[in-house]
Structure formats: C-alpha cells, structure tokens
Coordinates of N, CA and C in Angstrom, one line a residue:
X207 N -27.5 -25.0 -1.9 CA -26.4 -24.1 -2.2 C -26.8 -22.9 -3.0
X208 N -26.4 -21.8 -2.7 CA -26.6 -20.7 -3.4 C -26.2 -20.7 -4.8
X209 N -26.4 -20.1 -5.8 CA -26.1 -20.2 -7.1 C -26.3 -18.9 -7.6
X210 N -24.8 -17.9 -8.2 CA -25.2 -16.3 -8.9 C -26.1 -16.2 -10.0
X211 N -27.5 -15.6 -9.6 CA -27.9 -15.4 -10.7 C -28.3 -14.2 -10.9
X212 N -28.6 -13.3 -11.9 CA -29.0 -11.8 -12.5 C -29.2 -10.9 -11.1
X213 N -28.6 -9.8 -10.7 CA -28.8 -8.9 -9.8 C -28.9 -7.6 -10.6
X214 N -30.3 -7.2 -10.5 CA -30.0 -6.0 -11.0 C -30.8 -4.7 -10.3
X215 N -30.1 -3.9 -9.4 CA -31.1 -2.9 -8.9 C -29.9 -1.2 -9.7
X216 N -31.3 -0.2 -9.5 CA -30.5 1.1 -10.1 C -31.5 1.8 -9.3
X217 N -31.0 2.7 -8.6 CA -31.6 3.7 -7.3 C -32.8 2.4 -6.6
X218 N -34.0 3.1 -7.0 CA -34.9 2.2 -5.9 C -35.5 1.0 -7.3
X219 N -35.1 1.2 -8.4 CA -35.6 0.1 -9.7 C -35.1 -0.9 -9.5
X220 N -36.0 -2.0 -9.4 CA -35.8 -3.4 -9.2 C -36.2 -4.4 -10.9
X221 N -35.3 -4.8 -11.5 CA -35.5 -5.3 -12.4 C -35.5 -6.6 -12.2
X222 N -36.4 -7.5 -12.6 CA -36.4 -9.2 -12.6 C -36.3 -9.7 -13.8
X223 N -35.7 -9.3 -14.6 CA -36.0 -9.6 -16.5 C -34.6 -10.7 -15.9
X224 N -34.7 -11.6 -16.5 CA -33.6 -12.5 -16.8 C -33.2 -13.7 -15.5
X225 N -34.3 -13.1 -14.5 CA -33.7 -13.9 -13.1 C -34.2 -15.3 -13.4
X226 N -35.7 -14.8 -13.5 CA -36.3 -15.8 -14.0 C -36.1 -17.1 -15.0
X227 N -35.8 -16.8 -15.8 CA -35.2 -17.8 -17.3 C -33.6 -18.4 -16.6
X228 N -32.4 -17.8 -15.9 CA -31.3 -18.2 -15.1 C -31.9 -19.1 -14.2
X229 N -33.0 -18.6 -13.6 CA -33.7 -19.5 -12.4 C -34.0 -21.3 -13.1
X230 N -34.4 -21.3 -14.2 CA -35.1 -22.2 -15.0 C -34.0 -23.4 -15.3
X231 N -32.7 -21.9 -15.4 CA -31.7 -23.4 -16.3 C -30.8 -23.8 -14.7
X232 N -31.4 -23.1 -13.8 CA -30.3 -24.1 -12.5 C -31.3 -25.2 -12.4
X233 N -32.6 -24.7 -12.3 CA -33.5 -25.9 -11.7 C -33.2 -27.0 -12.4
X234 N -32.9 -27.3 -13.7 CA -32.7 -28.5 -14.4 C -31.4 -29.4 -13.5
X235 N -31.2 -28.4 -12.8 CA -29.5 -29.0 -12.4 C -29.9 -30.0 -10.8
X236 N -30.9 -28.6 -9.9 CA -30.9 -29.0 -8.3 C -32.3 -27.6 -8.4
X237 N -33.2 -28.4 -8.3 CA -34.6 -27.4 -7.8 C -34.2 -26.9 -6.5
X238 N -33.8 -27.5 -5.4 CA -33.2 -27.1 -4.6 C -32.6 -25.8 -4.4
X239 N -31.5 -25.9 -5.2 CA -30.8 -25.1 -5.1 C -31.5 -23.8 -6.1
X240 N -32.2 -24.0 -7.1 CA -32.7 -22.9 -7.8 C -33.5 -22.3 -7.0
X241 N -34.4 -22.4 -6.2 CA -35.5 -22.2 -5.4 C -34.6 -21.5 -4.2
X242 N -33.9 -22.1 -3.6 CA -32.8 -20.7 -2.7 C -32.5 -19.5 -3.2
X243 N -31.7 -19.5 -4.1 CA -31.2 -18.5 -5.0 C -32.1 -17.8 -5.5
X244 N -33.5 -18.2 -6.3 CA -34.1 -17.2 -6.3 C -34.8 -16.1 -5.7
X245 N -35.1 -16.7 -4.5 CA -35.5 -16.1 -2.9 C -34.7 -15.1 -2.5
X246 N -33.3 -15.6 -2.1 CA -32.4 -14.8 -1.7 C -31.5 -13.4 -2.8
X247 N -32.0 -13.7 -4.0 CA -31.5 -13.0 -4.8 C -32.4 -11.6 -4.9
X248 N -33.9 -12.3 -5.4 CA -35.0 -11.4 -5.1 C -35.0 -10.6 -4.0
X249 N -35.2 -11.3 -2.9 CA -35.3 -10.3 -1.7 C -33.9 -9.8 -1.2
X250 N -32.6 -9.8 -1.5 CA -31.5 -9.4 -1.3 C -31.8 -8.3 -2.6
X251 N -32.2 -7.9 -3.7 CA -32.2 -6.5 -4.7 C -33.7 -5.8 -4.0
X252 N -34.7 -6.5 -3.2 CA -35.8 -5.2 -2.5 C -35.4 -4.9 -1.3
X253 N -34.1 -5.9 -0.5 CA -33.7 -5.0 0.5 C -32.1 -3.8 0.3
X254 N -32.3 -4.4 -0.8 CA -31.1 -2.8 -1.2 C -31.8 -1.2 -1.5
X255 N -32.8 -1.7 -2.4 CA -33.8 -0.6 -2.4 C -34.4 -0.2 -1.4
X256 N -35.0 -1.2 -0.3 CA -35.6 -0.5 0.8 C -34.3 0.0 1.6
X257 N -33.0 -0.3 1.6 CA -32.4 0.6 2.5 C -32.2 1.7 2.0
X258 N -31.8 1.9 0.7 CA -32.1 3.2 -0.2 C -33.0 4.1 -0.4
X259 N -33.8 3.8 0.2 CA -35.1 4.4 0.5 C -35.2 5.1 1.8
X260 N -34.5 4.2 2.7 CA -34.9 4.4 4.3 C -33.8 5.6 4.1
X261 N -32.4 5.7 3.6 CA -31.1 6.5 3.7 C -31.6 7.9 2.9
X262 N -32.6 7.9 1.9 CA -33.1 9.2 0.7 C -34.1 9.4 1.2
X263 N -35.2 9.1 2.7 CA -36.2 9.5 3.3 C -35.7 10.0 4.4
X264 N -35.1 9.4 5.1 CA -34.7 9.5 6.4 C -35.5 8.8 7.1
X265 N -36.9 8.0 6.7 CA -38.1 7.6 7.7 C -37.4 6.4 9.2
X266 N -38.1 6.1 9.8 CA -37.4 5.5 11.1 C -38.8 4.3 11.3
X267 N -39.4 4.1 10.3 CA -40.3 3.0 10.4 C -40.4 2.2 8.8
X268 N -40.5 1.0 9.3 CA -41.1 0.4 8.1 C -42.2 -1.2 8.4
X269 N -42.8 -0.9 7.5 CA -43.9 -1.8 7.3 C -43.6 -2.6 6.2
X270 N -44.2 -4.1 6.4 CA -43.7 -4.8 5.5 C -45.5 -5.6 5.3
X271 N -46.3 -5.0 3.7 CA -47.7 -6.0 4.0 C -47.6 -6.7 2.8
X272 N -48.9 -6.9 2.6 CA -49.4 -7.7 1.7 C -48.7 -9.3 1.1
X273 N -48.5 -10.0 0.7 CA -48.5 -11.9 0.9 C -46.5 -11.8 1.0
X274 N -46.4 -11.2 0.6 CA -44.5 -11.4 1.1 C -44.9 -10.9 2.7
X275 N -45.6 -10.7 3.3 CA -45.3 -10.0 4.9 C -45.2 -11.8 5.5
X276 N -45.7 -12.7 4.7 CA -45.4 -14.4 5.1 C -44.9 -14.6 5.1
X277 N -43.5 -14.1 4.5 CA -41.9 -15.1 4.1 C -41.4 -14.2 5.3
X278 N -40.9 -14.9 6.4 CA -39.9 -15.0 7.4 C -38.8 -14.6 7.2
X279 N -38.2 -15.0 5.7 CA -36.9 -14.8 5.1 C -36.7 -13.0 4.8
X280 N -37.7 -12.9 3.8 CA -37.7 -11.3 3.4 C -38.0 -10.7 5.2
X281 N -38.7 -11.2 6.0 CA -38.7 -10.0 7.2 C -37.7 -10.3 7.8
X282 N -36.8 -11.6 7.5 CA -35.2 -11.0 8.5 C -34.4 -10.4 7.9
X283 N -34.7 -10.5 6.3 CA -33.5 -9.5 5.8 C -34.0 -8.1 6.1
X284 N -35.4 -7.5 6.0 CA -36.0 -6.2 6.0 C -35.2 -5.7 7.4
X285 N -35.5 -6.7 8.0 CA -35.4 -6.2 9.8 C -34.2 -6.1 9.9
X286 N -33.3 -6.7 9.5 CA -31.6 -6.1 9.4 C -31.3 -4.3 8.7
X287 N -32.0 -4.8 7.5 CA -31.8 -3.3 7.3 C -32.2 -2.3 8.0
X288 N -33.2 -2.8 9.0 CA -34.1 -1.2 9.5 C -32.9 -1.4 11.0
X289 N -32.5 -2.5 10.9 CA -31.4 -2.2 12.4 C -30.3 -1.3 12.2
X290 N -29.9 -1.5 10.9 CA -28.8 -0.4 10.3 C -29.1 0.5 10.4
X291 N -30.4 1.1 10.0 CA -30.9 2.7 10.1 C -31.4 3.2 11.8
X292 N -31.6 1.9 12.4 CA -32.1 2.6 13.5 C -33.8 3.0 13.8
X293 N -34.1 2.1 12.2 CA -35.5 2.1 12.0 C -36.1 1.0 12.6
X294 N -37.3 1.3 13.3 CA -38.6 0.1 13.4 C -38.9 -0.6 12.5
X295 N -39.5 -2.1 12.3 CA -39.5 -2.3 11.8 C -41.1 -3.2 11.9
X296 N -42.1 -3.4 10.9 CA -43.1 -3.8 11.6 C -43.7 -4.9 10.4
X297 N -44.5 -5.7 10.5 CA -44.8 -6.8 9.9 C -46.4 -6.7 9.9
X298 N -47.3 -6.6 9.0 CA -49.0 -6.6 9.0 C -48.7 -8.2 9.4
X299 N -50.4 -8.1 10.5 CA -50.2 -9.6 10.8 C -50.9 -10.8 9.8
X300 N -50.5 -11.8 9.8 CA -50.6 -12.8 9.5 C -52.0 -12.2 8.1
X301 N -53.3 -12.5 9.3 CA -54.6 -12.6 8.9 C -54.9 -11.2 7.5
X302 N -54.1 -10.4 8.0 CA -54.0 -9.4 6.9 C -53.1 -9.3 5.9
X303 N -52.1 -10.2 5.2 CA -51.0 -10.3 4.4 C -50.9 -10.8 3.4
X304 N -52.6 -11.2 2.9 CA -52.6 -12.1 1.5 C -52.6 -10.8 0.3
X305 N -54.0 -10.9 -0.4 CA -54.1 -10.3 -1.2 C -54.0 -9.0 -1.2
X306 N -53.3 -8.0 -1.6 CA -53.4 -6.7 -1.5 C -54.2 -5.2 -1.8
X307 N -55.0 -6.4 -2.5 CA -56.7 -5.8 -3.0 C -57.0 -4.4 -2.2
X308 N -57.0 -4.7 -0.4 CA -57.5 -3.9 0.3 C -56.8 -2.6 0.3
X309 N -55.3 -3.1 0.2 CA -54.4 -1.9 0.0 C -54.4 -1.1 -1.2
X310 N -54.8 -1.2 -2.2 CA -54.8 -1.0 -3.9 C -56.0 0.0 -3.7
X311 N -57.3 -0.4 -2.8 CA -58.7 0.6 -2.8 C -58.3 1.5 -1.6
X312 N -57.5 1.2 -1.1 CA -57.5 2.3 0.6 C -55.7 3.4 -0.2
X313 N -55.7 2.9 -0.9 CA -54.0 4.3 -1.6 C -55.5 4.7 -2.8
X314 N -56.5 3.4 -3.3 CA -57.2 4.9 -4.0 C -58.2 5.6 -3.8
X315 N -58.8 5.2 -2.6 CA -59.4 6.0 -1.6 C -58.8 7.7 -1.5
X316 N -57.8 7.1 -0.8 CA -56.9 8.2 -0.3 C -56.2 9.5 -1.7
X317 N -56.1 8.7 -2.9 CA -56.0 9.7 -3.8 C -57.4 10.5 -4.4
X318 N -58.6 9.7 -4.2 CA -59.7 9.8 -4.3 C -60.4 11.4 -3.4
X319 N -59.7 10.9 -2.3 CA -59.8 12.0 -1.9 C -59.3 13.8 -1.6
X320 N -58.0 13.2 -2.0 CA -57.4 14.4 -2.3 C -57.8 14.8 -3.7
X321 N -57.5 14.3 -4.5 CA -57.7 14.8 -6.1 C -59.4 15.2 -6.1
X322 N -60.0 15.1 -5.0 CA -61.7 15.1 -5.3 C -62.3 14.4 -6.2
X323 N -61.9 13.4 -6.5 CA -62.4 11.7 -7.2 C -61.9 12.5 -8.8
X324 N -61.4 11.2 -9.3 CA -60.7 11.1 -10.5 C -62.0 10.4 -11.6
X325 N -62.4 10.8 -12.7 CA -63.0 9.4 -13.2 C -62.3 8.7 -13.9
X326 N -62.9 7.7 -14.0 CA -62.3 6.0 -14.2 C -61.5 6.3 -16.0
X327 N -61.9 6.8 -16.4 CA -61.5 7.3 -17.9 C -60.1 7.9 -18.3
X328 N -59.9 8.7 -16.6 CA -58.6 9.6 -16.7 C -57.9 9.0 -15.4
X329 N -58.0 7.5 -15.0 CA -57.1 7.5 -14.4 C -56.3 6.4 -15.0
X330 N -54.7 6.0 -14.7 CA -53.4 5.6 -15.6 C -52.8 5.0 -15.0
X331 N -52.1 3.7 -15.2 CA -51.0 3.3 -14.4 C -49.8 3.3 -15.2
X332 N -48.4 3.7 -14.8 CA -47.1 3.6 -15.5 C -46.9 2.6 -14.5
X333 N -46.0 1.0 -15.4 CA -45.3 0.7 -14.0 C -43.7 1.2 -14.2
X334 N -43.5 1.9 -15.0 CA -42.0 2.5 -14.7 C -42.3 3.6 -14.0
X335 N -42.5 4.4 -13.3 CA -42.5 5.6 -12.3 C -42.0 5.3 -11.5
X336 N -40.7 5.9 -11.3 CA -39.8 6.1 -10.1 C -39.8 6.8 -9.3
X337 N -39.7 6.4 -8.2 CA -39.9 6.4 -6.5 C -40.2 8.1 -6.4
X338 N -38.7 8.6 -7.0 CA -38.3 10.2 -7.0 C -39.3 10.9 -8.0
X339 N -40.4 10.6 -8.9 CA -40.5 10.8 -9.6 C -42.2 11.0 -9.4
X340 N -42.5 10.5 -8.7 CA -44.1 10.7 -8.6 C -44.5 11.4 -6.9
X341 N -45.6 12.5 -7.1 CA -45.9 13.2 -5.9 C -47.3 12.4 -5.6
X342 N -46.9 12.5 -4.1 CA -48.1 11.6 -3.2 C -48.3 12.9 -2.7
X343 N -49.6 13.0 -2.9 CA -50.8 14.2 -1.7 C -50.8 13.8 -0.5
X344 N -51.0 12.8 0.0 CA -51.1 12.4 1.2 C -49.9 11.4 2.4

C-alpha cells in the first residue's frame, strides 16, 4: 500500500531531506509498504522535474543512464512523461547502467576540452547549482 510521505520538488530541485527518516518510521509499521512508497515517491518528484525540463527545453529526447536506467519502474514513469511531450524516450542498455564513473570522465573530458583543461586545484563542485543556472559549452 502506498503511504504519503515528504514531496518536495521547486523548478527542477529535487529535495530528499526528510523522505528518508518518514521512510524509516513506516518501515517499523510494513517494510513492504515503506519500500513502495519510497520508490514511487522518489521517482514520482524526478519525473516532475524531468517533465519540467523537457517543457523549459523543448528537447524531444531523453535518455535515462547510469544504475537507475535498471528500475523498470522509474523507465515507465520517464516514458509516460516523454509521451506527453511527444518526446523519445531511450534507456542505456543494461551492460552500461551501473556505475556512472564513465559518464563523470566523458562530461569531464568534454569540459576538458572546451575550457582547454582546467587544473585539478581550480576545479569545484556546488551540489546546489541549478539547472537554469549553470552554462554548458558543449
């Protein structure tokens, strides 16, 4: 059975503060049931943002990689949204969808090369930068 727990998205920001710990006090109740709800909760707030995304890009494709491109569940909710838009919708296969390592060196590859290599000293990660908020060279 499903059970309401913390939703919280704002433009494309996905917050998980609080799901977690709600997650904790259903499981005492029905793991079952905590283990649904967290799933569906989670990937019901990244398919609000990715339709929000698809509607403030206009893009007509999407790709779903790295170890969530496994859960069946998140690619039917994805693929509903991209039917709404009219978008494609595409899944990395299988053998490619674990660790995202490869994708982390191939986006810094690709900044790598635009920026003409960065050194290691001056490069930064925010994880608050929003969507609208950061320019991609490539």
């Amino acid at each position: 059975n499903y059970v309401t727990l913390p939703y919280s998205v704002k433009g494309n920001d996905v917050s998980f503060s609080g799901l977690l710990s709600a997650t904790k006090s259903v499981a005492k109740k029905s793991k079952v049931d905590a283990c649904y709800s967290l799933q569906e909760t989670a990937f019901a707030m990244i398919a609000e943002a990715v339709e929000r995304a698809l509607s403030f890009t206009r893009k007509k494709e999407l790709m779903i990689v790295g170890g969530v491109a496994a859960n069946k569940r998140l690619s039917e909710m994805l693929k509903d949204v991209c039917k709404r838009h009219g978008a494609k919708f595409f899944v990395v296969p299988l053998k490619y969808a674990g660790d995202c390592g490869s994708q982390i060196c191939w986006t810094g590859l690709l900044e790598s090369q635009i920026k003409k290599g960065v050194p290691l000293k001056d490069t930064f990660v925010t994880q608050s930068w929003r969507l609208d908020t950061v320019k991609v060279n490539y």
